Amino acid sequence: MNYAQFYKNALLTDVIPFWEKHSLDTEFGGYFTCLGQEGKVYDTDKFVWLQARQVWLFSMLYRTVEQRESWLNIATSGAEFLKAHAMDSEGNFYFSLTRDGTPLVQPYNIFSDCFAAMAFAQYSKASGEGSYATLAKNTYKNILQRKDNPKGKYEKGTGNRNLKNFALPMILSNLVLELEDVLVEAEIRQTIDFSVHEVMEVFLQKESGLIYENVLPNGNVHDSFEGRLINPGHGLEAMWFMIDIGIRNNDQKLIKRATNTMLRILDYGWDKEHGGILYFMDAKGHPPQQLEHDQKLWWVHLEALVALAKAYEQYPDENIKQWYHKVHDYAWSHFPDPEHGEWYGYLNREGKPHLTLKGGKWKGCFHVPRALFQCWKTFERIEQL
Amino acid sequence: MNYAQFYKNALLTDVIPFWEKHSLDTEFGGYFTCLGQEGKVYDTDKFVWLQARQVWLFSMLYRTVEQRESWLNIATSGAEFLKAHAMDSEGNFYFSLTRDGTPLVQPYNIFSDCFAAMAFAQYSKASGEGSYATLAKNTYKNILQRKDNPKGKYEKGTGNRNLKNFALPMILSNLVLELEDVLVEAEIRQTIDFSVHEVMEVFLQKESGLIYENVLPNGNVHDSFEGRLINPGHGLEAMWFMIDIGIRNNDQKLIKRATNTMLRILDYGWDKEHGGILYFMDAKGHPPQQLEHDQKLWWVHLEALVALAKAYEQYPDENIKQWYHKVHDYAWSHFPDPEHGEWYGYLNREGKPHLTLKGGKWKGCFHVPRALFQCWKTFERIEQL
């Protein structure tokens, strides 16, 4: 099978046209992301994560696939909407807005800001508009300022059990590479060193070989619901961020460790009964709090494919190849909707869609096309060898 | 079938012994609620909702079933633990504590307070200790003071879409009857009038006959994820609270409307394909945000049984009887664990347990025994006729 061609086709003849056709808000700018099975808009609220991610995606396509004017226009629509509506007076990004840009949910964490910074940096490169580079840089500085207390007054913890969360160092390890043209090398280096250390030395536990979602400040595990939580998809996604950093820094040791870790996570997170990768697990095998723990999510499988493709490019060995085939076969036989296009997001444990939406509060134009693009380009290099 | 005997047996020979055997923390006081399939403690954190509810339950058993010293001792252990550890300096109740009572999660809403007030009032009556009646009254006053801004600084909404939530008036309609001996009639009357009006005139929508989880301040529905949300279990539970108020106030019209509403909710929320009552639904049939929307939860089915039993006692008609049998048969053939006792909490849509826990963060010693008790007593009256 020619994977490069397969992934390219899926991206350019199915997924991107789906979002071009259904998601554009030509009246207020930005995007509809709540799209039913056939692409029909069922809710018009705008979630800042997803607005920013779609700006990023179309800017990236314009820069790296083809300079289609329509792609840049789509990115512009979202970038201007975000700039006009998504920031509070202190430069923090709201979580959600109404269709016309009225703020709905406060900036109660810094993930909206992370995706906005990614979006502005990429859009600045696509459009050539320097003001967006400045915006990206300011947003990034604000993220760093808030990173030790990301929830501010919305933090519900008393401080008596100080667990730190994996999501932030993980996102920073990807964001910083997105900001290569915006930051100076010393700044990049500092955040890379911080996030690689956190991901590989603090959250990755030597004994189990797994990444924990929440650990004590000293990196030890904690026997509580949060402390036992494993999110295989997060771990897998982080491993391809590590490989990207390893390639940038020519750090073969990091690439090797990331590869071994992803194989360990896959082995642990694979559902031996029904196939697919589980969403949440408890490291001690206790019942997780998340009622959706045994569902199969689109992004988890896509990030696994990207991680495996990148690992295989570095180490073309049989075990990685087998895993790639296994995840590829599961994903492509369960998630895509051949009739109406794009992918289902949420399968039950047995692999049947239990929500037929193509987009919602958390699923937008991001994981599917980003992964298809990454797999296409990675296999293009592999298959040319 | 003699339902009274059946429910009494299940309560007194299965469910109560299960919690007596597995949940008591004899070292620090209070209760373990995270119990695995066989009753083994898998986590020791203490969730204030569940601590308070177990105090309430054992106090109630002691008062109404039998004055067993051991039941009062169990209630005392939890009441003293709550009094010593669960309040902040302003009398607000934390959401969770460590095993030894160290606060973990701040008082970010007032539901912990509602269950604490219920617990203290019932425990005061069981133990005769007046200080707990005072504590119940003070907690109740504090709830009323906070009720228009229950989340305080933890509120993430911007105020640009002011939806009000069903849970508070619903809980108040039950809490106020629990506080009969603590409050004066005028206070009781005021809260009854408020909550009945909110439940039956504001959240119950005339056109659909359904109760919405969130409505605009004027009671209109709002076309958004929150505004379209239907939680059939909440509606059913609220309807038996309404029947209790109807009986107290000799308000036959309220009882009739509550009965009709529960039948409408059951008809709407029943899963025609797999049986059982769905957890969350979207009033327009759009995809709900809750990934667990199609699961079957223990408390939903138990509250339906209580509501139907109480309605049947008032109106012994065939339709209510048929519904009772239908829900009874589904519940008793899916939720109980004949091997290890008690009920599973979480079934997947097809009716298979997807978490085998008997207790956790949200499931404690409350809905199962309370409903068994209510059904026992209601059928005792019905079957004596």
mmCIF file with all atom_site columns, C-alpha atoms in Angstrom, chain A residues 34-36 41-43 45 47 94 96-99 102-108 152-161 223-226 228 273-274 279 286-295 297 346 348-350 352 354-357 359-362, chain B residues 34-36 41-43 45 47 94 96-99 102-108 152-161 223-226 228 273-274 279 286-295 297 346 348-350 352 354-357 359-362:
data_model
loop_
_atom_site.group_PDB
_atom_site.id
_atom_site.type_symbol
_atom_site.label_atom_id
_atom_site.label_alt_id
_atom_site.label_comp_id
_atom_site.label_asym_id
_atom_site.label_entity_id
_atom_site.label_seq_id
_atom_site.pdbx_PDB_ins_code
_atom_site.Cartn_x
_atom_site.Cartn_y
_atom_site.Cartn_z
_atom_site.occupancy
_atom_site.B_iso_or_equiv
_atom_site.pdbx_formal_charge
_atom_site.auth_seq_id
_atom_site.auth_comp_id
_atom_site.auth_asym_id
_atom_site.auth_atom_id
_atom_site.pdbx_PDB_model_num
ATOM 1   C CA . CYS A 1 34  ? -20.687 21.862 15.758 1.00 0.00 ? 34  CYS A CA 1
ATOM 2   C CA . LEU A 1 35  ? -21.422 19.865 12.646 1.00 0.00 ? 35  LEU A CA 1
ATOM 3   C CA . GLY A 1 36  ? -23.739 16.872 12.467 1.00 0.00 ? 36  GLY A CA 1
ATOM 4   C CA . VAL A 1 41  ? -24.508 23.172 11.785 1.00 0.00 ? 41  VAL A CA 1
ATOM 5   C CA . TYR A 1 42  ? -26.404 22.232 14.963 1.00 0.00 ? 42  TYR A CA 1
ATOM 6   C CA . ASP A 1 43  ? -24.927 24.836 17.314 1.00 0.00 ? 43  ASP A CA 1
ATOM 7   C CA . ASP A 1 45  ? -21.164 28.728 19.798 1.00 0.00 ? 45  ASP A CA 1
ATOM 8   C CA . PHE A 1 47  ? -14.925 27.471 21.225 1.00 0.00 ? 47  PHE A CA 1
ATOM 9   C CA . TYR A 1 94  ? -11.766 33.238 26.724 1.00 0.00 ? 94  TYR A CA 1
ATOM 10  C CA . SER A 1 96  ? -15.865 30.249 24.381 1.00 0.00 ? 96  SER A CA 1
ATOM 11  C CA . LEU A 1 97  ? -17.832 32.958 22.591 1.00 0.00 ? 97  LEU A CA 1
ATOM 12  C CA . THR A 1 98  ? -21.218 33.301 20.978 1.00 0.00 ? 98  THR A CA 1
ATOM 13  C CA . ARG A 1 99  ? -21.414 33.212 17.207 1.00 0.00 ? 99  ARG A CA 1
ATOM 14  C CA . THR A 1 102 ? -19.598 37.875 22.734 1.00 0.00 ? 102 THR A CA 1
ATOM 15  C CA . PRO A 1 103 ? -17.605 36.206 25.526 1.00 0.00 ? 103 PRO A CA 1
ATOM 16  C CA . LEU A 1 104 ? -19.365 33.260 27.169 1.00 0.00 ? 104 LEU A CA 1
ATOM 17  C CA . VAL A 1 105 ? -16.844 31.393 29.306 1.00 0.00 ? 105 VAL A CA 1
ATOM 18  C CA . GLN A 1 106 ? -13.985 33.145 31.117 1.00 0.00 ? 106 GLN A CA 1
ATOM 19  C CA . PRO A 1 107 ? -10.262 32.457 30.595 1.00 0.00 ? 107 PRO A CA 1
ATOM 20  C CA . TYR A 1 108 ? -10.195 29.833 33.341 1.00 0.00 ? 108 TYR A CA 1
ATOM 21  C CA . GLY A 1 152 ? -5.875  31.631 38.778 1.00 0.00 ? 152 GLY A CA 1
ATOM 22  C CA . LYS A 1 153 ? -8.948  32.303 40.887 1.00 0.00 ? 153 LYS A CA 1
ATOM 23  C CA . TYR A 1 154 ? -10.768 29.395 39.217 1.00 0.00 ? 154 TYR A CA 1
ATOM 24  C CA . GLU A 1 155 ? -8.450  26.877 40.884 1.00 0.00 ? 155 GLU A CA 1
ATOM 25  C CA . LYS A 1 156 ? -10.618 24.625 43.074 1.00 0.00 ? 156 LYS A CA 1
ATOM 26  C CA . GLY A 1 157 ? -7.786  22.788 44.783 1.00 0.00 ? 157 GLY A CA 1
ATOM 27  C CA . THR A 1 158 ? -6.921  23.825 48.333 1.00 0.00 ? 158 THR A CA 1
ATOM 28  C CA . GLY A 1 159 ? -3.198  23.364 47.821 1.00 0.00 ? 159 GLY A CA 1
ATOM 29  C CA . ASN A 1 160 ? -3.144  20.436 50.239 1.00 0.00 ? 160 ASN A CA 1
ATOM 30  C CA . ARG A 1 161 ? -2.486  17.974 47.452 1.00 0.00 ? 161 ARG A CA 1
ATOM 31  C CA . ASP A 1 223 ? -2.245  7.111  44.975 1.00 0.00 ? 223 ASP A CA 1
ATOM 32  C CA . SER A 1 224 ? -5.449  9.044  44.226 1.00 0.00 ? 224 SER A CA 1
ATOM 33  C CA . PHE A 1 225 ? -7.889  9.214  41.324 1.00 0.00 ? 225 PHE A CA 1
ATOM 34  C CA . GLU A 1 226 ? -5.918  12.028 39.674 1.00 0.00 ? 226 GLU A CA 1
ATOM 35  C CA . ARG A 1 228 ? -3.455  7.075  39.089 1.00 0.00 ? 228 ARG A CA 1
ATOM 36  C CA . GLU A 1 273 ? -10.819 -7.547 23.832 1.00 0.00 ? 273 GLU A CA 1
ATOM 37  C CA . HIS A 1 274 ? -12.324 -5.154 21.293 1.00 0.00 ? 274 HIS A CA 1
ATOM 38  C CA . TYR A 1 279 ? -9.341  6.735  26.534 1.00 0.00 ? 279 TYR A CA 1
ATOM 39  C CA . HIS A 1 286 ? -9.123  0.619  39.795 1.00 0.00 ? 286 HIS A CA 1
ATOM 40  C CA . PRO A 1 287 ? -12.297 2.121  38.325 1.00 0.00 ? 287 PRO A CA 1
ATOM 41  C CA . PRO A 1 288 ? -11.498 5.471  36.684 1.00 0.00 ? 288 PRO A CA 1
ATOM 42  C CA . GLN A 1 289 ? -13.778 8.420  37.482 1.00 0.00 ? 289 GLN A CA 1
ATOM 43  C CA . GLN A 1 290 ? -14.314 9.183  33.809 1.00 0.00 ? 290 GLN A CA 1
ATOM 44  C CA . LEU A 1 291 ? -17.499 7.447  32.656 1.00 0.00 ? 291 LEU A CA 1
ATOM 45  C CA . GLU A 1 292 ? -16.188 7.630  29.086 1.00 0.00 ? 292 GLU A CA 1
ATOM 46  C CA . HIS A 1 293 ? -13.007 5.771  30.035 1.00 0.00 ? 293 HIS A CA 1
ATOM 47  C CA . ASP A 1 294 ? -13.510 2.821  27.706 1.00 0.00 ? 294 ASP A CA 1
ATOM 48  C CA . GLN A 1 295 ? -14.533 4.786  24.616 1.00 0.00 ? 295 GLN A CA 1
ATOM 49  C CA . LEU A 1 297 ? -11.656 8.576  20.455 1.00 0.00 ? 297 LEU A CA 1
ATOM 50  C CA . TYR A 1 346 ? -16.606 8.978  19.547 1.00 0.00 ? 346 TYR A CA 1
ATOM 51  C CA . ASN A 1 348 ? -18.148 3.024  22.221 1.00 0.00 ? 348 ASN A CA 1
ATOM 52  C CA . ARG A 1 349 ? -15.856 0.313  23.491 1.00 0.00 ? 349 ARG A CA 1
ATOM 53  C CA . GLU A 1 350 ? -17.105 -2.120 20.852 1.00 0.00 ? 350 GLU A CA 1
ATOM 54  C CA . LYS A 1 352 ? -19.645 1.640  17.139 1.00 0.00 ? 352 LYS A CA 1
ATOM 55  C CA . HIS A 1 354 ? -22.248 6.522  19.833 1.00 0.00 ? 354 HIS A CA 1
ATOM 56  C CA . LEU A 1 355 ? -22.182 10.142 18.721 1.00 0.00 ? 355 LEU A CA 1
ATOM 57  C CA . THR A 1 356 ? -22.379 10.672 14.985 1.00 0.00 ? 356 THR A CA 1
ATOM 58  C CA . LEU A 1 357 ? -21.231 14.296 15.064 1.00 0.00 ? 357 LEU A CA 1
ATOM 59  C CA . GLY A 1 359 ? -17.592 18.344 15.137 1.00 0.00 ? 359 GLY A CA 1
ATOM 60  C CA . GLY A 1 360 ? -18.600 19.708 18.518 1.00 0.00 ? 360 GLY A CA 1
ATOM 61  C CA . LYS A 1 361 ? -17.168 21.395 21.566 1.00 0.00 ? 361 LYS A CA 1
ATOM 62  C CA . TRP A 1 362 ? -13.891 19.471 21.379 1.00 0.00 ? 362 TRP A CA 1
ATOM 63  C CA . CYS B 1 34  ? -14.831 4.055  46.897 1.00 0.00 ? 34  CYS B CA 1
ATOM 64  C CA . LEU B 1 35  ? -15.650 0.363  47.063 1.00 0.00 ? 35  LEU B CA 1
ATOM 65  C CA . GLY B 1 36  ? -14.876 -2.162 44.358 1.00 0.00 ? 36  GLY B CA 1
ATOM 66  C CA . VAL B 1 41  ? -11.741 0.049  49.472 1.00 0.00 ? 41  VAL B CA 1
ATOM 67  C CA . TYR B 1 42  ? -9.789  1.270  46.450 1.00 0.00 ? 42  TYR B CA 1
ATOM 68  C CA . ASP B 1 43  ? -9.514  4.963  47.357 1.00 0.00 ? 43  ASP B CA 1
ATOM 69  C CA . ASP B 1 45  ? -10.704 10.292 49.676 1.00 0.00 ? 45  ASP B CA 1
ATOM 70  C CA . PHE B 1 47  ? -16.466 13.358 49.180 1.00 0.00 ? 47  PHE B CA 1
ATOM 71  C CA . TYR B 1 94  ? -15.726 21.691 51.006 1.00 0.00 ? 94  TYR B CA 1
ATOM 72  C CA . SER B 1 96  ? -13.805 16.747 49.227 1.00 0.00 ? 96  SER B CA 1
ATOM 73  C CA . LEU B 1 97  ? -11.342 15.883 51.960 1.00 0.00 ? 97  LEU B CA 1
ATOM 74  C CA . THR B 1 98  ? -8.548  13.407 52.481 1.00 0.00 ? 98  THR B CA 1
ATOM 75  C CA . ARG B 1 99  ? -9.204  10.375 54.624 1.00 0.00 ? 99  ARG B CA 1
ATOM 76  C CA . THR B 1 102 ? -7.728  17.639 55.307 1.00 0.00 ? 102 THR B CA 1
ATOM 77  C CA . PRO B 1 103 ? -9.595  19.812 52.764 1.00 0.00 ? 103 PRO B CA 1
ATOM 78  C CA . LEU B 1 104 ? -8.876  18.923 49.136 1.00 0.00 ? 104 LEU B CA 1
ATOM 79  C CA . VAL B 1 105 ? -11.422 20.718 46.956 1.00 0.00 ? 105 VAL B CA 1
ATOM 80  C CA . GLN B 1 106 ? -12.851 24.119 47.845 1.00 0.00 ? 106 GLN B CA 1
ATOM 81  C CA . PRO B 1 107 ? -16.551 24.921 48.426 1.00 0.00 ? 107 PRO B CA 1
ATOM 82  C CA . TYR B 1 108 ? -17.082 25.785 44.758 1.00 0.00 ? 108 TYR B CA 1
ATOM 83  C CA . GLY B 1 152 ? -19.020 32.625 43.791 1.00 0.00 ? 152 GLY B CA 1
ATOM 84  C CA . LYS B 1 153 ? -15.559 33.338 42.383 1.00 0.00 ? 153 LYS B CA 1
ATOM 85  C CA . TYR B 1 154 ? -15.503 29.888 40.759 1.00 0.00 ? 154 TYR B CA 1
ATOM 86  C CA . GLU B 1 155 ? -18.238 30.905 38.324 1.00 0.00 ? 155 GLU B CA 1
ATOM 87  C CA . LYS B 1 156 ? -16.770 30.606 34.816 1.00 0.00 ? 156 LYS B CA 1
ATOM 88  C CA . GLY B 1 157 ? -19.663 32.207 32.971 1.00 0.00 ? 157 GLY B CA 1
ATOM 89  C CA . THR B 1 158 ? -19.261 35.812 31.847 1.00 0.00 ? 158 THR B CA 1
ATOM 90  C CA . GLY B 1 159 ? -22.876 36.707 32.604 1.00 0.00 ? 159 GLY B CA 1
ATOM 91  C CA . ASN B 1 160 ? -23.597 37.193 28.914 1.00 0.00 ? 160 ASN B CA 1
ATOM 92  C CA . ARG B 1 161 ? -25.807 34.107 28.807 1.00 0.00 ? 161 ARG B CA 1
ATOM 93  C CA . ASP B 1 223 ? -30.977 27.022 21.946 1.00 0.00 ? 223 ASP B CA 1
ATOM 94  C CA . SER B 1 224 ? -27.531 26.073 23.211 1.00 0.00 ? 224 SER B CA 1
ATOM 95  C CA . PHE B 1 225 ? -25.904 22.907 24.554 1.00 0.00 ? 225 PHE B CA 1
ATOM 96  C CA . GLU B 1 226 ? -26.847 23.804 28.135 1.00 0.00 ? 226 GLU B CA 1
ATOM 97  C CA . ARG B 1 228 ? -31.191 21.955 25.195 1.00 0.00 ? 228 ARG B CA 1
ATOM 98  C CA . GLU B 1 273 ? -33.928 0.083  21.470 1.00 0.00 ? 273 GLU B CA 1
ATOM 99  C CA . HIS B 1 274 ? -32.152 -1.346 24.504 1.00 0.00 ? 274 HIS B CA 1
ATOM 100 C CA . TYR B 1 279 ? -28.783 9.675  31.197 1.00 0.00 ? 279 TYR B CA 1
ATOM 101 C CA . HIS B 1 286 ? -28.670 17.053 18.553 1.00 0.00 ? 286 HIS B CA 1
ATOM 102 C CA . PRO B 1 287 ? -25.560 15.343 19.921 1.00 0.00 ? 287 PRO B CA 1
ATOM 103 C CA . PRO B 1 288 ? -25.231 16.035 23.673 1.00 0.00 ? 288 PRO B CA 1
ATOM 104 C CA . GLN B 1 289 ? -21.839 17.141 24.977 1.00 0.00 ? 289 GLN B CA 1
ATOM 105 C CA . GLN B 1 290 ? -21.820 14.453 27.656 1.00 0.00 ? 290 GLN B CA 1
ATOM 106 C CA . LEU B 1 291 ? -19.952 11.429 26.321 1.00 0.00 ? 291 LEU B CA 1
ATOM 107 C CA . GLU B 1 292 ? -21.789 9.273  28.876 1.00 0.00 ? 292 GLU B CA 1
ATOM 108 C CA . HIS B 1 293 ? -25.186 10.412 27.566 1.00 0.00 ? 293 HIS B CA 1
ATOM 109 C CA . ASP B 1 294 ? -26.447 6.971  26.573 1.00 0.00 ? 294 ASP B CA 1
ATOM 110 C CA . GLN B 1 295 ? -25.394 5.125  29.714 1.00 0.00 ? 295 GLN B CA 1
ATOM 111 C CA . LEU B 1 297 ? -27.266 4.925  35.747 1.00 0.00 ? 297 LEU B CA 1
ATOM 112 C CA . TYR B 1 346 ? -22.930 2.384  35.557 1.00 0.00 ? 346 TYR B CA 1
ATOM 113 C CA . ASN B 1 348 ? -23.423 0.934  29.033 1.00 0.00 ? 348 ASN B CA 1
ATOM 114 C CA . ARG B 1 349 ? -26.301 1.552  26.663 1.00 0.00 ? 349 ARG B CA 1
ATOM 115 C CA . GLU B 1 350 ? -26.752 -2.180 26.110 1.00 0.00 ? 350 GLU B CA 1
ATOM 116 C CA . LYS B 1 352 ? -23.755 -4.266 30.665 1.00 0.00 ? 352 LYS B CA 1
ATOM 117 C CA . HIS B 1 354 ? -18.877 -0.889 32.292 1.00 0.00 ? 354 HIS B CA 1
ATOM 118 C CA . LEU B 1 355 ? -17.675 0.037  35.768 1.00 0.00 ? 355 LEU B CA 1
ATOM 119 C CA . THR B 1 356 ? -18.067 -2.686 38.369 1.00 0.00 ? 356 THR B CA 1
ATOM 120 C CA . LEU B 1 357 ? -17.605 -0.382 41.357 1.00 0.00 ? 357 LEU B CA 1
ATOM 121 C CA . GLY B 1 359 ? -19.134 3.127  45.224 1.00 0.00 ? 359 GLY B CA 1
ATOM 122 C CA . GLY B 1 360 ? -16.963 5.984  44.034 1.00 0.00 ? 360 GLY B CA 1
ATOM 123 C CA . LYS B 1 361 ? -16.877 9.744  43.799 1.00 0.00 ? 361 LYS B CA 1
ATOM 124 C CA . TRP B 1 362 ? -20.621 10.000 43.144 1.00 0.00 ? 362 TRP B CA 1
#
